[in-house]
């Protein structure tokens, strides 16, 4: 065994020294930030729980997450229900879903909990990678899981109000109504059919879907 260790040490020196002169075999290296013999620093950051060596990126170990995260620590808090470290500006201002961080990102299908990419919390409480969220907004505005609006659409809805008012439907459609389901408030209502969009009577959102067939009002048949 000792002879094998010396041979491995010799091969390591031939390949080039790693760490310091006291480091002969990678498998025999005691996990710590500095060498006990010469105090050589193996990493600016070292976690004695994860045994993670890295450059200083303001990392901190979160006991609840069970891993090290990029900080600084004072900028984040751990949400016990979501089971994830989130930015301080979301404390008390986000919708919690039990263990939502253990779900994969619905856009890229990659892990969220251990990802180095910051998680973005949608108003509905679902999580996406920040980069995936930004890409999603180039194509649409709804959560890919529940279809809830992924951002505040109030300004756009008011613009759509103006467009609907300026775009009258042909006479055969002017008295047509339809049942709709709102993806934002989950309410149901009966509204006038319009090709540009159908507005929820409960929350004024146009994020709606037709939930029944079209019909002509009896007063105008």
Tab-separated table of C-alpha atoms in Angstrom:
chain	number	residue	atom	x	y	z
A	1	UNK	CA	0.000	0.000	0.000
A	2	UNK	CA	2.794	2.430	0.943
A	3	UNK	CA	4.706	1.568	-2.218
A	4	UNK	CA	1.596	2.221	-4.299
A	5	UNK	CA	1.121	5.605	-2.636
A	6	UNK	CA	4.757	6.538	-3.382
A	7	UNK	CA	4.334	5.471	-7.009
A	8	UNK	CA	1.146	7.523	-7.336
A	9	UNK	CA	2.917	10.465	-5.732
A	10	UNK	CA	5.773	10.148	-8.205
A	11	UNK	CA	3.343	10.061	-11.125
A	12	UNK	CA	1.572	13.140	-9.734
A	13	UNK	CA	4.891	15.032	-9.637
A	14	UNK	CA	5.604	13.978	-13.207
A	15	UNK	CA	2.211	15.313	-14.350
A	16	UNK	CA	2.811	18.563	-12.542
A	17	UNK	CA	2.355	19.633	-8.939
A	18	UNK	CA	-1.219	20.324	-7.774
A	19	UNK	CA	-2.001	22.329	-4.677
A	20	UNK	CA	1.368	22.443	-2.872
A	21	UNK	CA	4.442	20.293	-2.364
A	22	UNK	CA	2.696	18.402	0.439
A	23	UNK	CA	-0.124	17.246	-1.865
A	24	UNK	CA	0.890	13.846	-3.285
A	25	UNK	CA	-2.401	12.052	-4.022
A	26	UNK	CA	-5.749	13.611	-4.718
A	27	UNK	CA	-7.575	10.822	-2.909
A	28	UNK	CA	-5.561	11.387	0.263
A	29	UNK	CA	-6.132	15.151	0.416
A	30	UNK	CA	-7.873	16.152	3.621
A	31	UNK	CA	-10.725	18.492	2.756
A	32	UNK	CA	-9.834	21.876	4.213
A	33	UNK	CA	-9.195	25.381	2.944
A	34	UNK	CA	-5.438	25.511	3.572
A	35	UNK	CA	-2.515	23.105	3.753
A	36	UNK	CA	-1.605	22.218	7.357
A	37	UNK	CA	2.106	22.261	6.487
A	38	UNK	CA	2.594	25.465	4.475
A	39	UNK	CA	-0.800	27.279	4.727
A	40	UNK	CA	-1.226	27.277	0.940
A	41	UNK	CA	-4.775	28.454	0.148
A	42	UNK	CA	-6.696	25.903	-1.919
A	43	UNK	CA	-9.738	28.111	-2.442
A	44	UNK	CA	-10.842	31.635	-1.540
A	45	UNK	CA	-14.124	30.060	-0.440
A	46	UNK	CA	-14.424	26.693	1.252
A	47	UNK	CA	-17.506	25.037	2.758
A	48	UNK	CA	-16.717	22.358	5.333
A	49	UNK	CA	-20.193	20.852	4.807
A	50	UNK	CA	-20.337	20.640	1.009
A	51	UNK	CA	-16.506	20.470	0.738
A	52	UNK	CA	-16.746	23.057	-2.001
A	53	UNK	CA	-13.666	25.006	-3.099
A	54	UNK	CA	-14.216	28.108	-5.228
A	55	UNK	CA	-13.243	31.677	-5.925
A	56	UNK	CA	-14.841	34.263	-3.674
A	57	UNK	CA	-18.325	34.971	-5.060
A	58	UNK	CA	-19.881	35.952	-1.726
A	59	UNK	CA	-21.063	32.349	-1.305
A	60	UNK	CA	-22.869	31.108	1.766
A	61	UNK	CA	-24.149	27.725	2.893
A	62	UNK	CA	-27.914	27.467	3.390
A	63	UNK	CA	-28.750	24.711	5.867
A	64	UNK	CA	-32.371	24.507	4.696
A	65	UNK	CA	-31.431	24.226	1.016
A	66	UNK	CA	-28.608	21.840	1.884
A	67	UNK	CA	-26.189	23.460	-0.575
A	68	UNK	CA	-23.979	26.510	-1.029
A	69	UNK	CA	-25.434	29.462	-2.882
A	70	UNK	CA	-23.951	32.585	-4.444
A	71	UNK	CA	-24.708	35.573	-2.243
A	72	UNK	CA	-24.163	37.863	-0.595
A	73	UNK	CA	-26.158	36.154	2.140
A	74	UNK	CA	-27.810	39.349	3.390
A	75	UNK	CA	-29.514	39.775	-0.008
A	76	UNK	CA	-31.449	36.498	0.325
A	77	UNK	CA	-33.858	34.746	2.671
A	78	UNK	CA	-34.972	31.121	2.747
A	79	UNK	CA	-38.698	30.573	2.168
A	80	UNK	CA	-39.583	27.473	4.161
A	81	UNK	CA	-42.709	26.681	2.151
A	82	UNK	CA	-41.168	27.172	-1.313
A	83	UNK	CA	-37.990	25.544	0.080
A	84	UNK	CA	-35.657	27.928	-1.734
A	85	UNK	CA	-33.518	31.000	-1.115
A	86	UNK	CA	-35.164	34.037	-2.712
A	87	UNK	CA	-34.239	37.700	-3.047
A	88	UNK	CA	-35.089	39.825	-0.014
A	89	UNK	CA	-37.460	42.010	-2.055
A	90	UNK	CA	-39.759	38.970	-2.410
A	91	UNK	CA	-40.120	38.392	1.326
A	92	UNK	CA	-43.836	38.525	2.102
A	93	UNK	CA	-44.534	39.549	-1.505
A	94	UNK	CA	-44.706	36.275	-3.392
A	95	UNK	CA	-47.196	33.448	-3.626
A	96	UNK	CA	-45.867	30.293	-1.947
A	97	UNK	CA	-46.272	26.783	-3.350
A	98	UNK	CA	-45.136	23.817	-1.252
A	99	UNK	CA	-41.663	22.636	-2.345
A	100	UNK	CA	-41.986	24.416	-5.691
A	101	UNK	CA	-38.194	24.563	-6.011
A	102	UNK	CA	-38.087	20.768	-6.343
A	103	UNK	CA	-39.854	21.008	-9.693
A	104	UNK	CA	-37.886	21.365	-12.910
A	105	UNK	CA	-38.096	24.568	-14.928
A	106	UNK	CA	-41.101	24.129	-17.285
A	107	UNK	CA	-39.194	25.868	-20.103
A	108	UNK	CA	-35.843	24.040	-20.214
A	109	UNK	CA	-36.838	21.071	-18.000
A	110	UNK	CA	-33.622	21.488	-15.984
A	111	UNK	CA	-33.336	21.517	-12.182
A	112	UNK	CA	-34.104	24.796	-10.410
A	113	UNK	CA	-33.144	24.028	-6.811
A	114	UNK	CA	-29.437	23.447	-7.447
A	115	UNK	CA	-29.085	25.730	-10.473
A	116	UNK	CA	-26.673	28.658	-10.431
A	117	UNK	CA	-29.172	30.598	-12.529
A	118	UNK	CA	-31.406	32.795	-10.374
A	119	UNK	CA	-34.996	31.580	-10.052
A	120	UNK	CA	-37.789	33.950	-11.103
A	121	UNK	CA	-41.060	33.710	-9.160
A	122	UNK	CA	-44.163	34.286	-11.256
A	123	UNK	CA	-47.278	35.931	-9.747
A	124	UNK	CA	-48.927	32.488	-9.715
A	125	UNK	CA	-46.080	31.118	-7.577
A	126	UNK	CA	-44.449	28.888	-10.182
A	127	UNK	CA	-40.695	29.140	-10.781
A	128	UNK	CA	-38.627	29.516	-13.918
A	129	UNK	CA	-34.946	30.200	-14.458
A	130	UNK	CA	-34.479	33.939	-14.890
A	131	UNK	CA	-32.947	33.388	-18.340
A	132	UNK	CA	-35.832	31.119	-19.370
A	133	UNK	CA	-38.339	33.727	-18.166
A	134	UNK	CA	-36.706	36.423	-20.295
A	135	UNK	CA	-36.772	34.162	-23.354
A	136	UNK	CA	-40.406	33.234	-22.700
A	137	UNK	CA	-41.484	36.892	-22.763
A	138	UNK	CA	-40.281	37.126	-26.365
A	139	UNK	CA	-43.001	34.644	-27.359
A	140	UNK	CA	-45.806	35.082	-24.824
A	141	UNK	CA	-46.908	36.377	-21.449
A	142	UNK	CA	-48.494	33.361	-19.706
A	143	UNK	CA	-47.149	30.824	-17.226
A	144	UNK	CA	-46.520	27.588	-19.157
A	145	UNK	CA	-48.005	25.559	-16.289
A	146	UNK	CA	-51.227	27.334	-15.318
A	147	UNK	CA	-51.642	29.994	-18.060
A	148	UNK	CA	-51.815	32.815	-15.470
A	149	UNK	CA	-50.336	36.115	-16.663
A	150	UNK	CA	-46.612	36.076	-15.895
A	151	UNK	CA	-46.409	39.840	-15.343
A	152	UNK	CA	-48.630	42.862	-14.788
A	153	UNK	CA	-50.606	43.240	-18.035
A	154	UNK	CA	-52.884	46.107	-16.892
A	155	UNK	CA	-51.388	48.651	-19.286
A	156	UNK	CA	-51.702	46.290	-22.237
A	157	UNK	CA	-55.305	45.429	-21.352
A	158	UNK	CA	-56.210	49.127	-21.464
A	159	UNK	CA	-54.601	49.407	-24.899
A	160	UNK	CA	-56.635	46.410	-26.005
A	161	UNK	CA	-59.783	48.145	-24.688
A	162	UNK	CA	-59.101	50.987	-27.138
A	163	UNK	CA	-58.436	48.608	-30.038
A	164	UNK	CA	-61.659	46.682	-29.394
A	165	UNK	CA	-63.642	49.947	-29.211
A	166	UNK	CA	-62.156	51.075	-32.528
A	167	UNK	CA	-62.753	47.752	-34.280
A	168	UNK	CA	-66.504	47.063	-34.588
A	169	UNK	CA	-67.487	43.533	-35.513
A	170	UNK	CA	-69.556	42.807	-38.643
A	171	UNK	CA	-73.308	43.099	-38.088
A	172	UNK	CA	-73.821	39.319	-37.948
A	173	UNK	CA	-71.458	39.119	-34.954
A	174	UNK	CA	-72.396	42.278	-33.061
A	175	UNK	CA	-74.987	40.567	-30.860
A	176	UNK	CA	-73.103	37.329	-30.410
A	177	UNK	CA	-72.119	36.299	-26.886
A	178	UNK	CA	-69.808	33.576	-25.600
A	179	UNK	CA	-68.980	31.948	-22.274
A	180	UNK	CA	-65.356	32.477	-21.224
A	181	UNK	CA	-62.995	31.247	-18.516
A	182	UNK	CA	-60.439	33.714	-17.158
A	183	UNK	CA	-56.929	32.312	-16.685
A	184	UNK	CA	-56.075	35.076	-14.197
A	185	UNK	CA	-58.970	34.951	-11.717
A	186	UNK	CA	-60.450	31.566	-12.757
A	187	UNK	CA	-63.834	33.246	-13.025
A	188	UNK	CA	-66.486	32.468	-15.631
A	189	UNK	CA	-68.602	35.040	-17.404
A	190	UNK	CA	-70.649	35.609	-20.530
A	191	UNK	CA	-69.381	38.417	-22.743
A	192	UNK	CA	-69.790	39.815	-26.217
A	193	UNK	CA	-67.721	37.970	-28.791
A	194	UNK	CA	-64.847	39.927	-30.367
A	195	UNK	CA	-62.104	38.685	-32.629
A	196	UNK	CA	-59.398	40.757	-30.833
A	197	UNK	CA	-60.136	39.387	-27.388
A	198	UNK	CA	-62.828	38.782	-24.808
A	199	UNK	CA	-62.578	40.664	-21.549
A	200	UNK	CA	-63.283	39.060	-18.185
A	201	UNK	CA	-66.140	40.830	-16.405
A	202	UNK	CA	-64.637	40.020	-13.002
A	203	UNK	CA	-60.992	41.185	-13.222
A	204	UNK	CA	-60.899	43.010	-16.612
A	205	UNK	CA	-58.237	40.649	-17.997
A	206	UNK	CA	-58.111	39.576	-21.626
A	207	UNK	CA	-56.223	36.412	-20.656
A	208	UNK	CA	-59.323	34.334	-21.288
A	209	UNK	CA	-60.387	31.208	-23.135
A	210	UNK	CA	-63.696	30.344	-24.732
A	211	UNK	CA	-65.585	27.908	-22.509
A	212	UNK	CA	-68.736	27.432	-24.574
A	213	UNK	CA	-70.267	27.868	-27.975
A	214	UNK	CA	-71.213	31.212	-29.469
A	215	UNK	CA	-74.843	32.259	-29.422
A	216	UNK	CA	-76.991	35.172	-30.521
A	217	UNK	CA	-78.770	37.182	-27.868
A	218	UNK	CA	-82.497	36.321	-27.781
A	219	UNK	CA	-83.366	40.021	-27.798
A	220	UNK	CA	-81.824	40.383	-31.256
A	221	UNK	CA	-82.831	37.132	-32.964
